[in-house]
Short mmCIF file of C-alpha atoms in Angstrom, two decimals:
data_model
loop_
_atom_site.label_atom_id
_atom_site.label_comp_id
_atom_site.label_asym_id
_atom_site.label_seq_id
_atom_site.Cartn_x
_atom_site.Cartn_y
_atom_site.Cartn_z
CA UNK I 609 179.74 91.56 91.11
CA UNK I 610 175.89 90.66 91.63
CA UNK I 611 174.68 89.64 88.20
CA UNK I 612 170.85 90.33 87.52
CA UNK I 613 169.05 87.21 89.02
CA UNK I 614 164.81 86.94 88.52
CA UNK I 615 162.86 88.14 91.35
CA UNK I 616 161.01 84.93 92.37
CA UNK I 617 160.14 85.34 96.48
CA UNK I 618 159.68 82.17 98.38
CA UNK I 619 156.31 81.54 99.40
CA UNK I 620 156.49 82.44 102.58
CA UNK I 621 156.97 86.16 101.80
CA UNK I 622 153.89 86.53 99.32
CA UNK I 623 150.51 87.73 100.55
CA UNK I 624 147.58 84.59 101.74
CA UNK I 625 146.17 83.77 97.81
CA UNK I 626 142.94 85.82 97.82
CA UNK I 627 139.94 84.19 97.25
CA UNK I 628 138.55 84.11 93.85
CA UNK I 629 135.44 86.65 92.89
CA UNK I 630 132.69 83.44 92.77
CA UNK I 631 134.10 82.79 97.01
CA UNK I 632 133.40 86.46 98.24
CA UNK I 633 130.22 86.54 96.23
CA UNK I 634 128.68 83.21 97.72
CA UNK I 635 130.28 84.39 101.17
CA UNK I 636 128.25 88.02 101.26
CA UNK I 637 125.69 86.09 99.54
CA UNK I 638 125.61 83.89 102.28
CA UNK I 639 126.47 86.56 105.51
CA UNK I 640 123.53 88.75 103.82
CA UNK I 641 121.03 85.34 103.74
CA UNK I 642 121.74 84.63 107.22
CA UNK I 643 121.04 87.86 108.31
CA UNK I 644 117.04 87.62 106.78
CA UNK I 645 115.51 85.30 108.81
CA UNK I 646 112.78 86.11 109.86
CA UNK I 647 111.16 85.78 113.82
CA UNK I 648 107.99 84.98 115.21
CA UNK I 649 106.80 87.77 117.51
CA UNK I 650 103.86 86.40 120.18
CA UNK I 651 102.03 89.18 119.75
CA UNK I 652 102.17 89.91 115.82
CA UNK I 653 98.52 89.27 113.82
CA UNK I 654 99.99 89.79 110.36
CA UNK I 655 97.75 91.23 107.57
CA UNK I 656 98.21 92.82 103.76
CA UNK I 657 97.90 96.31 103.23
CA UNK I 658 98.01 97.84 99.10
CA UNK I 659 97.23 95.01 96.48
CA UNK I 660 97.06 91.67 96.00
CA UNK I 661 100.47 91.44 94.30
CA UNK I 662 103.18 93.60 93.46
CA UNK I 663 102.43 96.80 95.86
CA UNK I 664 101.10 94.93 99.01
CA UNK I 665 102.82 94.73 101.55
CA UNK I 666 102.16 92.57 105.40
CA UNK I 667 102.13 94.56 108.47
CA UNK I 668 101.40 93.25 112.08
CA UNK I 669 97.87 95.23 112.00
CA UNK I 670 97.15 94.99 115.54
CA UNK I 671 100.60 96.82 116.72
CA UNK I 672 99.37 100.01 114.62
CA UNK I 673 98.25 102.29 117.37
CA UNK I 674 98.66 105.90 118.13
CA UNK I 675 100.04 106.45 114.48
CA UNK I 676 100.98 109.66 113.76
CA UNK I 677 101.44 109.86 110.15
CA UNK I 678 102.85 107.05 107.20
CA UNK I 679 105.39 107.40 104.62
CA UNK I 680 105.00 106.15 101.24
CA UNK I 681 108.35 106.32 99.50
CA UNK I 682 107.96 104.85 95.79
CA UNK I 683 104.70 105.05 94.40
CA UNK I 684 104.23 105.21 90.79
CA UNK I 685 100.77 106.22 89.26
CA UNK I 686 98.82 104.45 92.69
CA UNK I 687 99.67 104.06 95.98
CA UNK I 688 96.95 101.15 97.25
CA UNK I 689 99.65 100.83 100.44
CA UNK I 690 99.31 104.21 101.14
CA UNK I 691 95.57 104.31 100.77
CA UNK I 692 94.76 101.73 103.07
CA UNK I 693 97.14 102.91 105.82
CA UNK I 694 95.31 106.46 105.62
CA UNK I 695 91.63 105.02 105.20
CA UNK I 696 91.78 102.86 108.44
CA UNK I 697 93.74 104.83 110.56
CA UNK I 698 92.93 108.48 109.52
CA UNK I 699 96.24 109.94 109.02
CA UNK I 700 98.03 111.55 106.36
CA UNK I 701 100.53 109.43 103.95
CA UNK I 702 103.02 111.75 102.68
CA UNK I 703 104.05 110.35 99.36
CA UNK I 704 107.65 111.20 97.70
CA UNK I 705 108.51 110.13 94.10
CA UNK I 706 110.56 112.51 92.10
CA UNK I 707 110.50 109.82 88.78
CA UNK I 708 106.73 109.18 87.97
CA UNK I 709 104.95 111.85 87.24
CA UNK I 710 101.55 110.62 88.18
CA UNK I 711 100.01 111.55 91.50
CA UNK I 712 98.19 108.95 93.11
CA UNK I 713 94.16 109.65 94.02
CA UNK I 714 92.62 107.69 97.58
CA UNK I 715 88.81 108.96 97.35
CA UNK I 716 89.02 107.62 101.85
CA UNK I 717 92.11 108.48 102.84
CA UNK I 718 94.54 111.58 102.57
CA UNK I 719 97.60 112.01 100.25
CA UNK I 720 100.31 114.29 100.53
CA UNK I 721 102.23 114.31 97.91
CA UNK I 722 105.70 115.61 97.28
CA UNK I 723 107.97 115.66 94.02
CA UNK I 724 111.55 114.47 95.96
CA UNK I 725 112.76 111.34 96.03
CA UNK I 726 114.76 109.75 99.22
CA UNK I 727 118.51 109.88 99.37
CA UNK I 728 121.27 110.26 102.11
CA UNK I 729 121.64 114.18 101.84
CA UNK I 730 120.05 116.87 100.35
CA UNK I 731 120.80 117.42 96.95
CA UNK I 732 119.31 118.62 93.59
CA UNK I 733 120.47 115.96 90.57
CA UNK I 734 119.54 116.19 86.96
CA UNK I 735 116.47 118.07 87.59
CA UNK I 736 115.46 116.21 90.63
CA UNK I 737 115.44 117.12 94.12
CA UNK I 738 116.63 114.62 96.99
CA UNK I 739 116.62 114.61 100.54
CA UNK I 740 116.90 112.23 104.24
CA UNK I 741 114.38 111.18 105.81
CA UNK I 742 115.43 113.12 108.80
CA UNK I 743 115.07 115.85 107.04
CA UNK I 744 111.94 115.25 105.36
CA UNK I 745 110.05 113.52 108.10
CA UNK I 746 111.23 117.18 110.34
CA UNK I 747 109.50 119.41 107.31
CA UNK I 748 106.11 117.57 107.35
CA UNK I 749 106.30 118.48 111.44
CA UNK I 750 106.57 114.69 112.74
CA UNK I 751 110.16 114.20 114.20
CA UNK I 752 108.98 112.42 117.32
CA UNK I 753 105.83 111.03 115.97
CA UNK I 754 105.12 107.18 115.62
CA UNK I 755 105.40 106.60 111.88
CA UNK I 756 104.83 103.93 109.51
CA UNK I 757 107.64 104.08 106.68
CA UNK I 758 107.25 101.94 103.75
CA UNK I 759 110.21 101.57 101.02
CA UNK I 760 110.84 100.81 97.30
CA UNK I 761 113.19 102.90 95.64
CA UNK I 762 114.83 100.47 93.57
CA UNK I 763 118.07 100.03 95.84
CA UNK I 764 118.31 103.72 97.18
CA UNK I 765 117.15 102.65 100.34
CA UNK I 766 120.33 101.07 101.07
CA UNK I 767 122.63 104.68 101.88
CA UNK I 768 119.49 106.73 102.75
CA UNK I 769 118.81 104.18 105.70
CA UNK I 770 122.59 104.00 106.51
CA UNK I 771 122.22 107.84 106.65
CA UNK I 772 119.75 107.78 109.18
CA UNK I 773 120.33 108.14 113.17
CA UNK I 774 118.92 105.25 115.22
CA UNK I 775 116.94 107.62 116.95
CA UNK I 776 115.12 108.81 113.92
CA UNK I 777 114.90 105.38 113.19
CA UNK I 778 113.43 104.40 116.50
CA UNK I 779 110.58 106.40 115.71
CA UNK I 780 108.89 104.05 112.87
CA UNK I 781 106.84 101.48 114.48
CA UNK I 782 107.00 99.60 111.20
CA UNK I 783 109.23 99.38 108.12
CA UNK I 784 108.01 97.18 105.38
CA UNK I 785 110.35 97.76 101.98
CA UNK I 786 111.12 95.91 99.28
CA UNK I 787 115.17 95.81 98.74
CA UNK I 788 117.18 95.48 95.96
CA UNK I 789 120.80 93.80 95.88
CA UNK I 790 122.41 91.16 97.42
CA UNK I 791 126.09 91.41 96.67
CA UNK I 792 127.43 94.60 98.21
CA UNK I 793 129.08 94.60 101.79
CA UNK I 794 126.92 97.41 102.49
CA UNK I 795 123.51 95.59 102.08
CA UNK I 796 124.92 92.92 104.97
CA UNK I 797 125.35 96.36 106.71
CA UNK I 798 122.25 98.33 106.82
CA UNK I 799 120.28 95.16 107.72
CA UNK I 800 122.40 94.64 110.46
CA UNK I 801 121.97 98.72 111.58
CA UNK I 802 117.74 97.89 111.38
CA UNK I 803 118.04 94.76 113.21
CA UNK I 804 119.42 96.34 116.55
CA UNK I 805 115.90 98.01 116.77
CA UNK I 806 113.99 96.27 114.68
CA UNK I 807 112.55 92.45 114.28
CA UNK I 808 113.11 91.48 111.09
CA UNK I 809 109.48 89.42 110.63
CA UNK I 810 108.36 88.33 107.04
CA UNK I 811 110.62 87.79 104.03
CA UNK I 812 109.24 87.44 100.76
CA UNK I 813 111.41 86.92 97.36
CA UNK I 814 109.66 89.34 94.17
CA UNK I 815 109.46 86.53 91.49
CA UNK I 816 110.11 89.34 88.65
CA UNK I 817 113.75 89.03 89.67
CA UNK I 818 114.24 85.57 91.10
CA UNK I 819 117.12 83.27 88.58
CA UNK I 820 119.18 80.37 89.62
CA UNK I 821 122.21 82.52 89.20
CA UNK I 822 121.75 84.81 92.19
CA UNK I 823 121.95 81.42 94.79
CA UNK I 824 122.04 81.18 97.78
CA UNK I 825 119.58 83.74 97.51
CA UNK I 826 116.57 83.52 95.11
CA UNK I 827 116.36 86.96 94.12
CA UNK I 828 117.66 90.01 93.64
CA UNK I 829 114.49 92.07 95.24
CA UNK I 830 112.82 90.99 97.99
CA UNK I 831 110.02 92.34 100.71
CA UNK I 832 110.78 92.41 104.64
CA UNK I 833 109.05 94.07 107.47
CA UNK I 834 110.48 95.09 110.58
CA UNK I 835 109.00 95.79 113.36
CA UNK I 836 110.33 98.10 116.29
CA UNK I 837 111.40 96.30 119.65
CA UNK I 838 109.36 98.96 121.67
CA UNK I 839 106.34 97.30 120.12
CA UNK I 840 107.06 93.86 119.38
CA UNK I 841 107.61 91.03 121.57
CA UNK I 842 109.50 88.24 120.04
CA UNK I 843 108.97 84.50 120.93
CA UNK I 844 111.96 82.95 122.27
CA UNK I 845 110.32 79.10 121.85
CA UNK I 846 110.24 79.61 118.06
CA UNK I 847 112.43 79.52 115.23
CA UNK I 848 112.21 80.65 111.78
CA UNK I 849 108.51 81.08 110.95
CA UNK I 850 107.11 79.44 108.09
CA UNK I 851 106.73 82.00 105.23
CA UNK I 852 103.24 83.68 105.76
CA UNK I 853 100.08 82.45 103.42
CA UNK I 854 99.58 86.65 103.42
CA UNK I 855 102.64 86.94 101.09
CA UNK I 856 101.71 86.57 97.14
CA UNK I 857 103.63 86.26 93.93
CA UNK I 858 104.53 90.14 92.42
CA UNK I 859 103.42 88.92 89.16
CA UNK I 860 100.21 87.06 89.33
CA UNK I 861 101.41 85.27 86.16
CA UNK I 862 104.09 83.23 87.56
CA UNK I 863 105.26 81.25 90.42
CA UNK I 864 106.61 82.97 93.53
CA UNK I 865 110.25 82.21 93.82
CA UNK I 866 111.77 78.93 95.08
CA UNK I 867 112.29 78.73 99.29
CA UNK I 868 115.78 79.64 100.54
CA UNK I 869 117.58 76.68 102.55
CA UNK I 870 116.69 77.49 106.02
CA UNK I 871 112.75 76.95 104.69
CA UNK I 872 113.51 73.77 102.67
#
């Protein structure tokens, strides 16, 4: 007779302990941080387009050539990025923002401006309509085009960028974006997608959402450009670059955010 004894396994046939939630979130944390530095290109002259804080953004001014058209995908009730872009090269900056109903005036440049906002698929949601940028970049005509695609869609960018082929992607001389997040595996990701193609050359921290409790990373938002290979040469003799006198605190009211390690 086998008389009911407690289930207690020896150690050696339980699973490794997992790691506690604090661990993986300082390890993607961390994965995701290492992943941002930035490179010095040799032949990059960096310069701010849109305003003097929140809304400007740096670009390497002297790579924009041949441009065929930008993209302007956040704007609110003005678009100063978006301006300046059309103004000095004469193109068209098509505009999507399904959220704010203002539409944004340049009296120099040309706006076009289109009630969608950016997502992975195509897709009407609570009275909005969505759609790729493959597919919206192919109904304004300019699949094939050099573009300039600027993004700040509050942490949509993350799947709609995922969603789009590298040869879409290969198009865009220049990405600058602000992204949001810093804890999801997919973040570490979609950087990593950009980076085969891209240069990943300034890094700026948005000191509305930088707190202590987001370390090793100051903030929760933060603006990047990348540059396309095709373009951009890097320079093997340097490092990290020092962060760029260009870049300027969001809110013009408080300090930008503190340095992360590998600029301390």
């Amino acid at each position: 007779i086998i008389k009911n004894v407690p289930n207690t396994p020896q150690q050696r046939d339980c699973q490794p302990a997992v790691p506690d939630r604090e661990a993986r979130v300082a390890k993607r944390r961390q994965a995701l941080l290492d992943e941002l530095h930035p490179v010095t290109l040799q032949n990059c002259k960096l310069a701010r387009y849109g305003s003097k804080n929140d809304g400007g953004y740096l670009m390497c001014e002297n790579l924009i050539q041949n441009l065929g058209a930008a993209y302007s995908y956040g704007v609110g009730p003005n678009d100063e990025w978006g301006c300046d872009v059309s103004t000095r090269y004469k193109v068209t900056t098509h505009q999507y923002d399904c959220f704010d109903p203002a539409r944004p005036t340049c009296s120099t440049g040309k706006f076009d401006f289109h009630n969608e906002c950016l997502a992975d698929r195509a897709e009407r949601s609570w009275g909005r309509d969505y759609d790729s940028l493959t597919n919206q970049i192919a109904r304004n005509g300019d699949t094939g085009k050099r573009l300039i695609v600027k993004i700040d869609i509050e942490g949509a960018e993350w799947d709609s960028i995922m969603a789009t082929p590298d040869e879409v992607l290969n198009t865009f001389d220049q990405m600058p974006m602000e992204l949001h997040g810093i804890d999801d595996e997919k973040f570490l990701k979609v950087i990593q997608k950009l980076k085969k193609n891209f240069w990943l050359v300034n890094l700026h921290f948005n000191n509305f959402g930088c707190a202590p409790q987001f370390a090793p990373i100051p903030g929760y938002a933060y603006q990047v450009l990348f540059v396309n290979k095709r373009i951009g040469v890097l320079d093997p003799s340097k490092g990290t670059p020092a962060p760029s006198p260009l870049n300027a605190p969001d809110n013009p009211e408080g300090a930008d955010c503190p340095l992360p390690d590998f600029w301390r």
